[in-house]
């Protein structure tokens, strides 16, 4: 059954009093999107081309230089970010596309070895709403297979690059996932009902997200991204004195892993680490904490 | 042509640069003015990379209407921008690489000669400044040959490198067929040179370029993000340098800075280039190099294909 409902109320006036580990005021989830090598290009039979940086692609033909912008993400920038996370002893969540992992299995094994969380992000880096329901099911299966095949581990959760009315139901049906992040609608996790099953959503966002480096109006320079992160943190930290919140930081290797931009990420990690009661967490840790402490909460929208 | 998403992987090579430099900086100036798309050159479209004039490519088709405002923005690059930038390079004593479109250097032979006289490198950049996708294989091969010949004639030296406005899967093979080239810069995929494979399995050294430390972000059209002011470009140059210089303590890297005569040659922007050069010069272990110098060094000291 396609999900045709929307929920404009959410927690409303019944916002739960969240307590994070260590009494943290903000839980920060760093997310590394690992999509390089799964993006749409005629090389993989697509009739659409995805721009990697500033290049604007208006025809369905291979854009080799554009592809190499993605290649940079997997070959070089991925390692730069891995080393940054190690240096600051933070663990991230990797939203990985199955096909991207297959194109660089060494990188796939490495992020697992370094303690980052595997989350499936489609097999292809393509919106789920461009697929039929059966194709979507296939995308989910293939992505899970690719994770198992390259890392020996199945993904903990799911995040689409553009979910459809079917996606959540199919993710639940596939099984083995703890949550999905297919929502930008909250500051904290929440439950929904999916076919009689209580299902956990750990919301994500697109504003504290480096994708704005390639969009207009977007981030003109690295400092713009830092400011966005800092402002979001400052607001949530202040609110977190009474109502602890969570903050997602969306990164892409090909964007934030550029030499010029990694500074913004590093600067932000240092900034946030300068405050007491900040919990850098993988999403699965947030999910487990939520299920343990708040598993009794009613699903929203029902 | 297959893709390589692994590259050097975690075993990044330590090759180093002359005199133990930690970073090689290649400044590139695009010299395209006069080779851009305009009905004056028989094209059906007006060039849509402009300083603030929005061109609707679709409604233009069949129109063949010149836009002399846009043409004059390009003329500025060849007439004024070149001299301003070239004087800055002389004052700072750095040698750079010019990506030369054949038809552009033909239109301004005085400037073309000046490139060689001042010790800069002229690298091939097509005869016309057009993407190759709309070209047949024969047309593409022809544009490469004519481009190389035109640059050789105008600047007095045969180019040893190549950068396409937009390459096709066959471009690299056609470059090898044209002969005499030591490298191309048709990849944004790495921080160091590497041997790229052609669709027929041959190899050609690629000295990778980039699109983020590039002044074309001043001119880029929505929906892409651009630089909102000259300082934004400065901060990207500086941040890139800082990071690569730091990494260069153990793994020397290279940095490309992409400039266009019509863009960074503007009075509002040229100072940023000069300031960046001074900034980088303030550090030890910095090698300002032409791309051909980097290519030759890599061919001699880098890992073999």
Coordinates of C-alpha atoms in Angstrom, one line a residue:
Chain A
X1 CA 0.0 0.0 0.0
X2 CA 1.6 3.3 -1.0
X3 CA 1.9 5.7 1.9
X4 CA -0.3 8.7 0.9
X5 CA -0.5 10.3 4.4
X6 CA 1.4 13.2 5.7
X7 CA 1.9 14.3 9.3
X8 CA 2.1 18.0 10.0
X9 CA 1.6 17.7 13.8
X10 CA 4.4 15.3 14.8
X11 CA 5.1 15.5 18.6
X12 CA 3.1 18.8 18.8
X13 CA 2.8 19.7 22.5
X14 CA 3.8 16.2 23.6
X15 CA 7.5 16.5 22.9
X16 CA 9.3 13.7 24.9
X17 CA 11.9 14.8 27.4
X18 CA 15.0 13.2 25.8
X19 CA 18.0 12.3 27.8
X20 CA 21.1 11.4 25.8
X21 CA 24.1 9.5 27.1
X22 CA 26.2 11.7 29.4
X23 CA 23.4 14.1 29.6
X24 CA 24.4 15.5 26.3
X25 CA 22.5 18.5 25.0
X26 CA 23.1 17.6 21.3
X27 CA 23.7 14.3 19.6
X28 CA 25.7 15.0 16.5
X29 CA 25.5 12.5 13.6
X30 CA 28.2 12.9 11.0
X31 CA 27.1 11.2 7.7
X32 CA 29.4 10.4 4.8
X33 CA 27.5 9.8 1.6
X34 CA 29.4 7.3 -0.4
X35 CA 27.8 7.4 -3.9
X36 CA 30.8 7.7 -6.2
X37 CA 30.6 5.1 -8.9
X38 CA 26.9 4.5 -8.5
X39 CA 25.8 7.8 -10.0
X40 CA 23.8 8.0 -13.2
X41 CA 25.8 8.0 -16.4
X42 CA 25.3 6.5 -19.8
X43 CA 28.2 4.2 -19.0
X44 CA 25.9 2.3 -16.7
X45 CA 23.0 2.4 -19.1
X46 CA 21.3 5.6 -17.8
X47 CA 19.8 8.3 -20.0
X48 CA 20.6 10.9 -17.3
X49 CA 23.9 12.4 -16.3
X50 CA 24.5 13.7 -12.8
X51 CA 26.7 16.8 -12.3
X52 CA 29.5 16.3 -9.8
X53 CA 30.5 19.9 -9.0
X54 CA 29.8 23.1 -11.0
X55 CA 29.5 21.3 -14.3
X56 CA 26.0 21.6 -15.7
X57 CA 25.0 18.6 -17.8
X58 CA 22.1 19.0 -20.1
X59 CA 22.5 16.0 -22.4
X60 CA 22.4 12.3 -22.0
X61 CA 26.0 11.6 -23.0
X62 CA 28.9 10.6 -20.9
X63 CA 30.6 13.5 -19.2
X64 CA 34.0 12.1 -18.6
X65 CA 35.4 15.1 -16.7
X66 CA 32.2 15.1 -14.6
X67 CA 32.7 11.4 -13.9
X68 CA 36.2 12.1 -12.8
X69 CA 34.9 14.5 -10.2
X70 CA 33.1 11.5 -8.7
X71 CA 36.2 9.3 -9.1
X72 CA 38.1 11.8 -7.0
X73 CA 35.7 11.2 -4.2
X74 CA 36.3 7.5 -4.1
X75 CA 40.0 7.5 -4.9
X76 CA 41.3 10.4 -2.9
X77 CA 38.7 12.3 -0.8
X78 CA 37.3 9.3 0.9
X79 CA 40.7 8.6 2.5
X80 CA 41.1 12.3 3.5
X81 CA 37.8 12.2 5.4
X82 CA 38.6 8.8 7.0
X83 CA 41.8 10.2 8.4
X84 CA 40.0 13.3 9.7
X85 CA 37.5 11.2 11.6
X86 CA 40.3 9.1 13.1
X87 CA 42.3 12.2 14.1
X88 CA 39.3 13.5 16.0
X89 CA 38.1 10.1 17.2
X90 CA 34.6 10.5 15.8
X91 CA 32.6 7.7 14.3
X92 CA 30.4 8.5 11.3
X93 CA 27.6 6.9 9.5
X94 CA 28.2 5.9 5.9
X95 CA 25.3 6.2 3.5
X96 CA 26.7 3.9 0.9
X97 CA 25.3 3.0 -2.5
X98 CA 25.8 -0.7 -3.3
X99 CA 27.4 -0.1 -6.6
X100 CA 29.8 2.5 -5.1
X101 CA 31.1 -0.1 -2.6
X102 CA 31.5 -2.7 -5.4
X103 CA 33.6 -0.2 -7.4
X104 CA 36.0 0.3 -4.4
X105 CA 35.7 -2.7 -2.0
X106 CA 38.9 -1.7 -0.2
X107 CA 37.3 1.6 0.8
X108 CA 34.2 -0.3 1.8
X109 CA 36.1 -2.7 4.1
X110 CA 38.1 0.2 5.5
X111 CA 35.1 2.3 6.8
X112 CA 33.8 -0.8 8.6
X113 CA 37.3 -1.6 10.0
X114 CA 37.5 2.0 11.3
X115 CA 34.2 1.6 13.2
X116 CA 31.9 3.6 11.0
X117 CA 28.3 2.6 10.5
X118 CA 27.0 0.9 7.3
X119 CA 23.7 2.3 6.0
X120 CA 22.4 1.3 2.6
X121 CA 21.7 4.2 0.2
X122 CA 20.3 2.4 -2.8
X123 CA 22.2 0.2 -5.1
X124 CA 22.4 3.0 -7.7
X125 CA 22.6 6.7 -6.7
X126 CA 19.2 7.5 -8.2
X127 CA 15.9 8.6 -6.7
X128 CA 13.8 5.6 -5.7
X129 CA 10.7 7.4 -7.1
X130 CA 12.2 6.9 -10.6
X131 CA 11.7 3.1 -10.1
X132 CA 8.7 0.9 -10.2
X133 CA 7.8 -0.8 -7.0
X134 CA 9.4 -4.0 -8.1
X135 CA 12.5 -2.2 -9.2
X136 CA 12.7 -0.5 -5.8
X137 CA 12.5 -3.9 -4.1
X138 CA 15.4 -5.0 -6.3
X139 CA 17.4 -1.9 -5.4
X140 CA 17.1 -2.6 -1.7
X141 CA 18.1 -6.3 -2.2
X142 CA 21.0 -5.5 -4.4
X143 CA 22.3 -2.8 -2.0
X144 CA 22.1 -5.3 0.9
X145 CA 23.9 -7.9 -1.2
X146 CA 26.7 -5.4 -2.2
X147 CA 27.3 -4.5 1.5
X148 CA 27.5 -8.2 2.5
X149 CA 29.7 -9.0 -0.5
X150 CA 32.2 -6.1 0.0
X151 CA 32.3 -5.7 3.8
X152 CA 30.9 -9.0 5.1
X153 CA 28.3 -7.1 7.0
X154 CA 24.7 -6.1 6.2
X155 CA 23.7 -2.5 6.5
X156 CA 22.1 -1.4 9.7
X157 CA 19.6 1.0 8.1
X158 CA 18.3 2.6 5.0
X159 CA 18.4 6.1 3.5
X160 CA 17.1 6.8 -0.1
X161 CA 18.3 9.5 -2.3
X162 CA 14.6 10.4 -2.9
X163 CA 12.1 7.9 -1.4
X164 CA 8.8 7.1 -2.9
X165 CA 5.4 6.3 -1.4
X166 CA 6.6 2.6 -1.5
X167 CA 10.1 2.8 -0.1
X168 CA 9.5 2.6 3.6
X169 CA 7.1 -0.3 3.3
X170 CA 9.6 -2.2 1.1
X171 CA 12.4 -1.5 3.5
X172 CA 10.4 -2.9 6.4
X173 CA 9.3 -5.9 4.2
X174 CA 13.0 -6.6 3.3
X175 CA 13.8 -6.8 7.0
X176 CA 17.1 -6.6 8.9
X177 CA 17.1 -2.8 9.1
X178 CA 16.8 -1.0 12.4
X179 CA 15.6 2.3 11.1
X180 CA 15.4 4.5 8.0
X181 CA 16.4 8.2 7.6
X182 CA 13.9 9.0 4.9
X183 CA 12.6 12.1 6.5
X184 CA 13.6 15.7 7.1
X185 CA 10.6 16.4 9.3
X186 CA 12.0 16.3 12.9
X187 CA 14.9 17.2 15.1
X188 CA 14.7 14.0 17.0
X189 CA 13.8 10.3 16.2
X190 CA 10.2 9.2 16.1
X191 CA 8.1 6.1 15.4
X192 CA 5.6 5.6 12.7
X193 CA 3.3 2.7 11.9
X194 CA 4.1 0.6 8.8
X195 CA 1.7 -2.2 8.2
X196 CA 0.9 -2.8 11.9
X197 CA 4.6 -2.6 12.7
X198 CA 6.2 0.2 14.8
X199 CA 9.0 1.6 12.8
X200 CA 11.8 4.0 13.8
X201 CA 12.8 7.0 11.8
X202 CA 16.1 8.9 12.5
X203 CA 15.5 12.2 10.5
X204 CA 18.2 13.7 8.3
X205 CA 18.4 17.2 6.7
X206 CA 19.6 19.0 3.6
X207 CA 20.6 22.4 5.1
X208 CA 23.6 21.4 7.2
X209 CA 24.7 19.4 4.1
X210 CA 27.7 20.1 1.9
X211 CA 25.6 19.5 -1.3
X212 CA 24.9 23.2 -1.2
X213 CA 28.5 23.6 -2.5
X214 CA 27.1 22.7 -5.9
X215 CA 23.7 24.4 -5.8
X216 CA 22.6 28.0 -6.2
X217 CA 22.0 29.6 -3.9
X218 CA 24.5 27.6 -2.1
X219 CA 27.8 27.7 -0.3
X220 CA 30.2 30.0 -2.1
X221 CA 33.2 29.1 0.0
X222 CA 34.1 26.6 2.7
X223 CA 33.4 29.1 5.5
X224 CA 29.8 29.4 4.4
X225 CA 29.4 25.7 5.2
X226 CA 31.1 26.1 8.6
X227 CA 28.8 29.0 9.4
X228 CA 25.7 26.9 8.6
X229 CA 27.0 24.1 10.8
X230 CA 27.9 26.4 13.6
X231 CA 24.6 28.2 13.6
X232 CA 22.6 25.0 13.6
X233 CA 24.8 23.7 16.5
X234 CA 24.5 26.9 18.5
X235 CA 20.7 26.8 18.2
X236 CA 20.3 23.1 19.1
X237 CA 22.8 23.4 21.9
X238 CA 20.8 26.3 23.4
X239 CA 17.6 24.4 23.0
X240 CA 19.3 21.3 24.4
X241 CA 19.6 22.9 27.8
X242 CA 16.0 21.8 28.4
X243 CA 15.1 19.8 25.3
X244 CA 18.1 17.8 24.0
X245 CA 18.1 17.4 20.2
X246 CA 20.0 15.8 17.4
X247 CA 21.9 17.3 14.5
X248 CA 22.8 15.6 11.3
X249 CA 25.8 16.8 9.2
X250 CA 25.6 15.6 5.6
X251 CA 29.0 15.1 3.8
X252 CA 30.0 13.8 0.4
X253 CA 33.6 12.7 -0.2
X254 CA 33.7 14.4 -3.6
X255 CA 32.6 17.7 -2.1
X256 CA 33.9 18.0 1.5
X257 CA 36.9 15.8 0.8
X258 CA 38.3 18.5 -1.5
X259 CA 41.4 20.1 0.0
X260 CA 39.7 23.4 0.3
X261 CA 36.6 22.2 2.0
X262 CA 37.7 19.7 4.6
X263 CA 38.8 22.6 6.7
X264 CA 35.2 23.5 7.2
X265 CA 34.4 20.0 8.5
X266 CA 37.5 20.0 10.7
X267 CA 36.8 23.4 12.0
X268 CA 33.2 22.4 13.0
X269 CA 34.3 19.2 14.7
X270 CA 36.8 21.2 16.7
X271 CA 34.2 23.8 17.5
X272 CA 31.6 21.3 18.7
X273 CA 34.2 19.4 20.7
X274 CA 34.9 22.6 22.6
X275 CA 31.6 22.3 24.4
X276 CA 30.7 20.0 27.2
X277 CA 27.7 17.6 26.9
X278 CA 28.0 17.0 23.1
X279 CA 27.6 13.4 21.9
X280 CA 29.1 12.5 18.6
X281 CA 27.2 9.3 17.7
X282 CA 26.7 7.0 14.8
X283 CA 23.0 6.9 13.9
X284 CA 22.7 3.3 15.0
X285 CA 23.8 4.3 18.5
X286 CA 21.1 6.9 18.6
X287 CA 18.7 4.3 17.3
X288 CA 19.6 1.8 20.0
X289 CA 19.4 4.4 22.7
X290 CA 16.0 5.5 21.4
X291 CA 14.7 1.9 21.3
X292 CA 15.9 1.2 24.8
X293 CA 14.7 4.4 26.4
X294 CA 11.9 5.6 24.3
X295 CA 10.6 2.4 22.7
X296 CA 7.4 2.8 24.6
X297 CA 6.5 6.1 22.8
X298 CA 3.5 5.9 20.5
X299 CA 4.0 6.1 16.8
X300 CA 3.3 9.5 15.4
X301 CA 0.6 10.2 12.8
X302 CA -1.7 7.4 13.9
Chain B
X1 CA 36.4 3.5 -21.6
X2 CA 36.3 2.0 -18.1
X3 CA 36.4 4.1 -14.9
X4 CA 38.9 3.7 -12.1
X5 CA 37.4 4.5 -8.8
X6 CA 40.2 3.0 -6.7
X7 CA 43.3 4.8 -8.1
X8 CA 46.3 4.8 -5.7
X9 CA 43.9 3.9 -2.9
X10 CA 45.4 3.8 0.6
X11 CA 49.0 3.3 -0.6
X12 CA 49.4 6.8 -1.9
X13 CA 52.7 7.2 -3.6
X14 CA 55.5 9.3 -2.2
X15 CA 57.3 10.7 -5.3
X16 CA 58.2 14.2 -4.2
X17 CA 59.1 17.2 -6.2
X18 CA 62.4 19.0 -7.1
X19 CA 64.4 20.3 -4.1
X20 CA 62.2 18.4 -1.7
X21 CA 59.2 20.6 -2.3
X22 CA 56.0 19.6 -0.4
X23 CA 53.6 21.0 -3.0
X24 CA 53.7 21.7 -6.7
X25 CA 51.4 24.6 -7.8
X26 CA 50.3 24.8 -11.4
X27 CA 48.6 28.0 -12.3
X28 CA 46.6 27.6 -15.4
X29 CA 45.3 30.4 -17.6
X30 CA 42.6 29.6 -20.1
X31 CA 43.1 31.4 -23.4
X32 CA 39.8 30.8 -25.2
X33 CA 38.7 34.2 -26.2
X34 CA 37.8 34.3 -29.9
X35 CA 37.2 30.5 -30.1
X36 CA 33.9 30.5 -28.2
X37 CA 30.6 29.8 -29.7
X38 CA 29.0 32.6 -31.7
X39 CA 27.1 32.9 -34.9
X40 CA 30.0 35.0 -36.2
X41 CA 32.0 31.8 -36.2
X42 CA 29.2 29.9 -38.0
X43 CA 27.8 28.4 -34.7
X44 CA 24.1 28.1 -34.1
X45 CA 24.5 29.0 -30.4
X46 CA 25.8 32.0 -28.5
X47 CA 28.3 31.0 -25.8
X48 CA 26.4 30.7 -22.5
X49 CA 29.3 31.1 -20.1
X50 CA 29.0 34.9 -19.4
X51 CA 29.4 37.5 -16.8
X52 CA 25.8 37.8 -15.8
X53 CA 24.0 37.6 -19.1
X54 CA 21.6 34.7 -19.0
X55 CA 21.4 32.9 -22.3
X56 CA 18.5 30.5 -23.0
X57 CA 20.2 28.0 -25.3
X58 CA 17.0 26.3 -26.3
X59 CA 15.2 29.3 -27.6
X60 CA 18.3 30.3 -29.5
X61 CA 18.4 27.3 -31.8
X62 CA 17.9 28.4 -35.4
X63 CA 18.1 32.1 -34.3
X64 CA 21.8 32.7 -35.2
X65 CA 21.7 36.0 -33.5
X66 CA 25.1 37.4 -32.3
X67 CA 25.2 38.9 -28.9
X68 CA 28.0 41.5 -29.1
X69 CA 27.8 42.2 -25.4
X70 CA 29.0 38.7 -24.7
X71 CA 31.5 38.7 -27.5
X72 CA 33.0 41.9 -26.0
X73 CA 33.4 40.2 -22.6
X74 CA 35.5 37.7 -24.3
X75 CA 37.5 40.3 -26.2
X76 CA 38.3 41.9 -22.9
X77 CA 40.1 38.8 -21.8
X78 CA 42.4 38.7 -24.9
X79 CA 42.9 42.5 -25.0
X80 CA 43.2 43.4 -21.3
X81 CA 43.0 40.4 -19.1
X82 CA 46.0 38.7 -20.5
X83 CA 48.3 41.7 -20.0
X84 CA 47.2 42.2 -16.4
X85 CA 47.8 38.6 -15.5
X86 CA 51.0 38.2 -17.4
X87 CA 52.4 41.3 -15.6
X88 CA 51.5 39.8 -12.3
X89 CA 53.2 36.5 -13.1
X90 CA 56.4 38.5 -14.2
X91 CA 56.3 40.6 -11.1
X92 CA 56.0 37.4 -8.9
X93 CA 58.4 35.5 -11.2
X94 CA 56.2 32.5 -11.7
X95 CA 55.7 30.5 -14.9
X96 CA 52.3 29.2 -15.7
X97 CA 50.5 27.1 -18.3
X98 CA 48.1 28.6 -20.8
X99 CA 45.4 26.3 -22.1
X100 CA 45.3 27.7 -25.6
X101 CA 42.4 27.3 -28.0
X102 CA 43.8 27.4 -31.5
X103 CA 41.4 29.9 -32.9
X104 CA 41.9 32.2 -29.9
X105 CA 45.7 32.5 -30.3
X106 CA 45.3 33.0 -34.0
X107 CA 43.1 36.0 -33.3
X108 CA 45.7 37.6 -31.1
X109 CA 49.2 36.6 -32.4
X110 CA 50.9 39.3 -30.4
X111 CA 49.7 37.8 -27.1
X112 CA 50.4 34.3 -28.4
X113 CA 54.1 35.2 -28.9
X114 CA 54.2 36.8 -25.5
X115 CA 53.3 33.5 -23.9
X116 CA 56.6 32.0 -25.1
X117 CA 58.7 35.1 -24.7
X118 CA 57.7 35.2 -21.0
X119 CA 58.6 31.6 -20.5
X120 CA 55.1 30.2 -20.0
X121 CA 53.8 26.9 -21.4
X122 CA 51.2 26.7 -24.2
X123 CA 49.0 23.6 -23.8
X124 CA 46.5 22.5 -26.5
X125 CA 42.9 23.2 -25.7
X126 CA 41.1 22.5 -29.0
X127 CA 41.0 24.6 -32.1
X128 CA 37.5 25.7 -31.2
X129 CA 36.5 26.1 -27.6
X130 CA 33.6 23.7 -27.8
X131 CA 32.7 20.4 -26.1
X132 CA 33.5 17.4 -28.2
X133 CA 30.2 15.6 -27.7
X134 CA 28.6 17.1 -30.7
X135 CA 31.6 16.2 -32.9
X136 CA 32.0 13.1 -35.0
X137 CA 35.2 11.1 -34.5
X138 CA 36.7 12.6 -37.6
X139 CA 35.7 16.1 -36.6
X140 CA 37.1 15.6 -33.1
X141 CA 40.4 14.3 -34.6
X142 CA 40.5 17.2 -37.0
X143 CA 39.9 19.7 -34.2
X144 CA 42.7 18.2 -32.1
X145 CA 45.2 18.4 -35.1
X146 CA 44.2 21.8 -36.2
X147 CA 44.3 23.1 -32.6
X148 CA 47.8 21.8 -32.0
X149 CA 49.0 23.2 -35.4
X150 CA 47.4 26.6 -34.7
X151 CA 49.0 26.9 -31.3
X152 CA 52.4 25.8 -32.7
X153 CA 52.2 28.4 -35.4
X154 CA 51.1 31.2 -33.2
X155 CA 53.2 30.7 -30.1
X156 CA 56.2 29.1 -31.9
X157 CA 56.2 25.9 -30.0
X158 CA 54.3 22.6 -30.4
X159 CA 52.1 21.9 -27.3
X160 CA 53.2 18.9 -25.2
X161 CA 50.0 18.8 -23.2
X162 CA 46.3 18.9 -23.8
X163 CA 43.0 19.8 -22.0
X164 CA 39.6 19.4 -23.6
X165 CA 36.7 21.6 -22.9
X166 CA 34.8 18.4 -22.6
X167 CA 36.4 15.1 -23.6
X168 CA 34.7 12.0 -25.0
X169 CA 35.6 8.4 -24.4
X170 CA 37.7 8.5 -27.6
X171 CA 39.6 11.7 -26.9
X172 CA 42.6 10.2 -25.3
X173 CA 43.1 7.7 -28.2
X174 CA 42.9 10.6 -30.6
X175 CA 45.5 12.5 -28.7
X176 CA 47.9 9.6 -28.9
X177 CA 47.2 9.4 -32.6
X178 CA 47.9 13.1 -33.1
X179 CA 51.3 12.3 -31.5
X180 CA 53.9 14.3 -29.7
X181 CA 51.9 14.9 -26.5
X182 CA 53.4 14.0 -23.1
X183 CA 50.3 14.5 -21.0
X184 CA 46.7 15.5 -20.9
X185 CA 44.7 17.2 -18.1
X186 CA 41.3 15.7 -18.9
X187 CA 40.7 14.3 -15.4
X188 CA 39.6 15.8 -12.1
X189 CA 40.1 12.5 -10.4
X190 CA 43.3 12.8 -8.4
X191 CA 45.7 15.0 -6.5
X192 CA 48.7 13.5 -8.3
X193 CA 49.5 12.6 -11.9
X194 CA 48.7 9.1 -13.0
X195 CA 48.7 7.0 -16.1
X196 CA 45.2 6.9 -17.6
X197 CA 44.2 4.2 -20.0
X198 CA 42.6 4.8 -23.4
X199 CA 39.7 2.8 -24.7
X200 CA 42.3 0.8 -26.7
X201 CA 44.4 0.0 -23.6
X202 CA 47.2 2.4 -24.2
X203 CA 48.3 4.8 -21.5
X204 CA 48.9 8.5 -21.4
X205 CA 50.0 10.5 -18.4
X206 CA 47.3 12.7 -17.0
X207 CA 48.1 15.7 -14.9
X208 CA 44.8 16.1 -13.1
X209 CA 43.0 19.4 -13.1
X210 CA 40.1 20.6 -10.9
X211 CA 36.9 22.6 -11.0
X212 CA 36.7 23.9 -7.4
X213 CA 39.9 26.0 -7.3
X214 CA 38.8 27.6 -10.5
X215 CA 37.6 31.1 -11.3
X216 CA 34.9 29.9 -13.6
X217 CA 32.8 29.7 -10.4
X218 CA 32.5 33.5 -10.8
X219 CA 30.7 32.9 -14.1
X220 CA 28.8 29.8 -13.5
X221 CA 25.1 29.7 -14.2
X222 CA 22.4 28.4 -11.8
X223 CA 21.7 25.8 -10.6
X224 CA 25.4 25.5 -9.8
X225 CA 26.9 27.5 -6.9
X226 CA 29.4 30.1 -7.6
X227 CA 31.8 32.6 -5.9
X228 CA 29.9 35.6 -4.6
X229 CA 32.9 37.8 -4.2
X230 CA 36.7 37.8 -5.0
X231 CA 37.5 36.8 -1.4
X232 CA 35.6 33.6 -1.8
X233 CA 38.0 32.5 -4.5
X234 CA 40.9 33.6 -2.3
X235 CA 39.7 31.6 0.6
X236 CA 39.4 28.5 -1.6
X237 CA 42.9 28.9 -2.9
X238 CA 44.3 29.4 0.5
X239 CA 42.4 26.5 2.1
X240 CA 43.5 24.2 -0.7
X241 CA 47.1 25.3 -0.3
X242 CA 47.0 24.9 3.5
X243 CA 45.6 21.4 3.3
X244 CA 47.9 20.1 0.6
X245 CA 51.0 21.8 2.1
X246 CA 50.2 20.1 5.4
X247 CA 49.7 16.7 3.6
X248 CA 52.9 17.3 1.7
X249 CA 55.0 16.9 4.8
X250 CA 54.7 13.1 4.1
X251 CA 53.0 12.9 0.8
X252 CA 53.8 15.7 -1.6
X253 CA 50.8 16.7 -3.7
X254 CA 50.0 19.0 -6.5
X255 CA 47.5 21.9 -6.7
X256 CA 46.0 23.4 -9.8
X257 CA 44.6 27.0 -9.9
X258 CA 42.3 27.6 -12.9
X259 CA 42.1 31.1 -14.2
X260 CA 40.5 32.7 -17.3
X261 CA 41.8 35.9 -18.8
X262 CA 38.3 37.3 -19.1
X263 CA 37.5 36.4 -15.4
X264 CA 40.5 36.8 -13.2
X265 CA 41.9 39.4 -15.6
X266 CA 39.2 41.7 -14.4
X267 CA 40.4 44.6 -12.1
X268 CA 38.2 43.3 -9.3
X269 CA 39.8 39.9 -9.3
X270 CA 43.4 40.0 -10.4
X271 CA 44.8 41.2 -7.0
X272 CA 43.5 38.0 -5.4
X273 CA 45.8 36.0 -7.7
X274 CA 48.8 38.1 -6.8
X275 CA 48.0 37.9 -3.1
X276 CA 47.7 34.1 -3.3
X277 CA 51.1 33.8 -5.0
X278 CA 52.7 36.0 -2.2
X279 CA 50.9 33.9 0.4
X280 CA 52.2 30.6 -1.0
X281 CA 55.7 32.0 -1.4
X282 CA 55.7 32.7 2.3
X283 CA 56.1 29.0 2.9
X284 CA 59.1 26.8 2.3
X285 CA 58.9 23.8 0.0
X286 CA 56.6 25.3 -2.6
X287 CA 57.3 24.6 -6.3
X288 CA 55.5 26.8 -8.8
X289 CA 55.6 24.8 -11.9
X290 CA 54.2 24.6 -15.4
X291 CA 52.3 21.4 -16.1
X292 CA 54.9 20.3 -18.5
X293 CA 57.5 20.5 -15.8
X294 CA 55.3 18.4 -13.5
X295 CA 54.7 15.9 -16.3
X296 CA 58.4 15.5 -17.1
X297 CA 59.3 15.1 -13.4
X298 CA 56.6 12.5 -13.0
X299 CA 57.7 10.6 -16.1
X300 CA 61.2 10.4 -14.7
X301 CA 60.5 9.9 -11.0
X302 CA 56.9 8.6 -10.7
X303 CA 55.6 5.1 -10.7
X304 CA 55.6 3.5 -14.2
X305 CA 52.3 2.7 -16.0

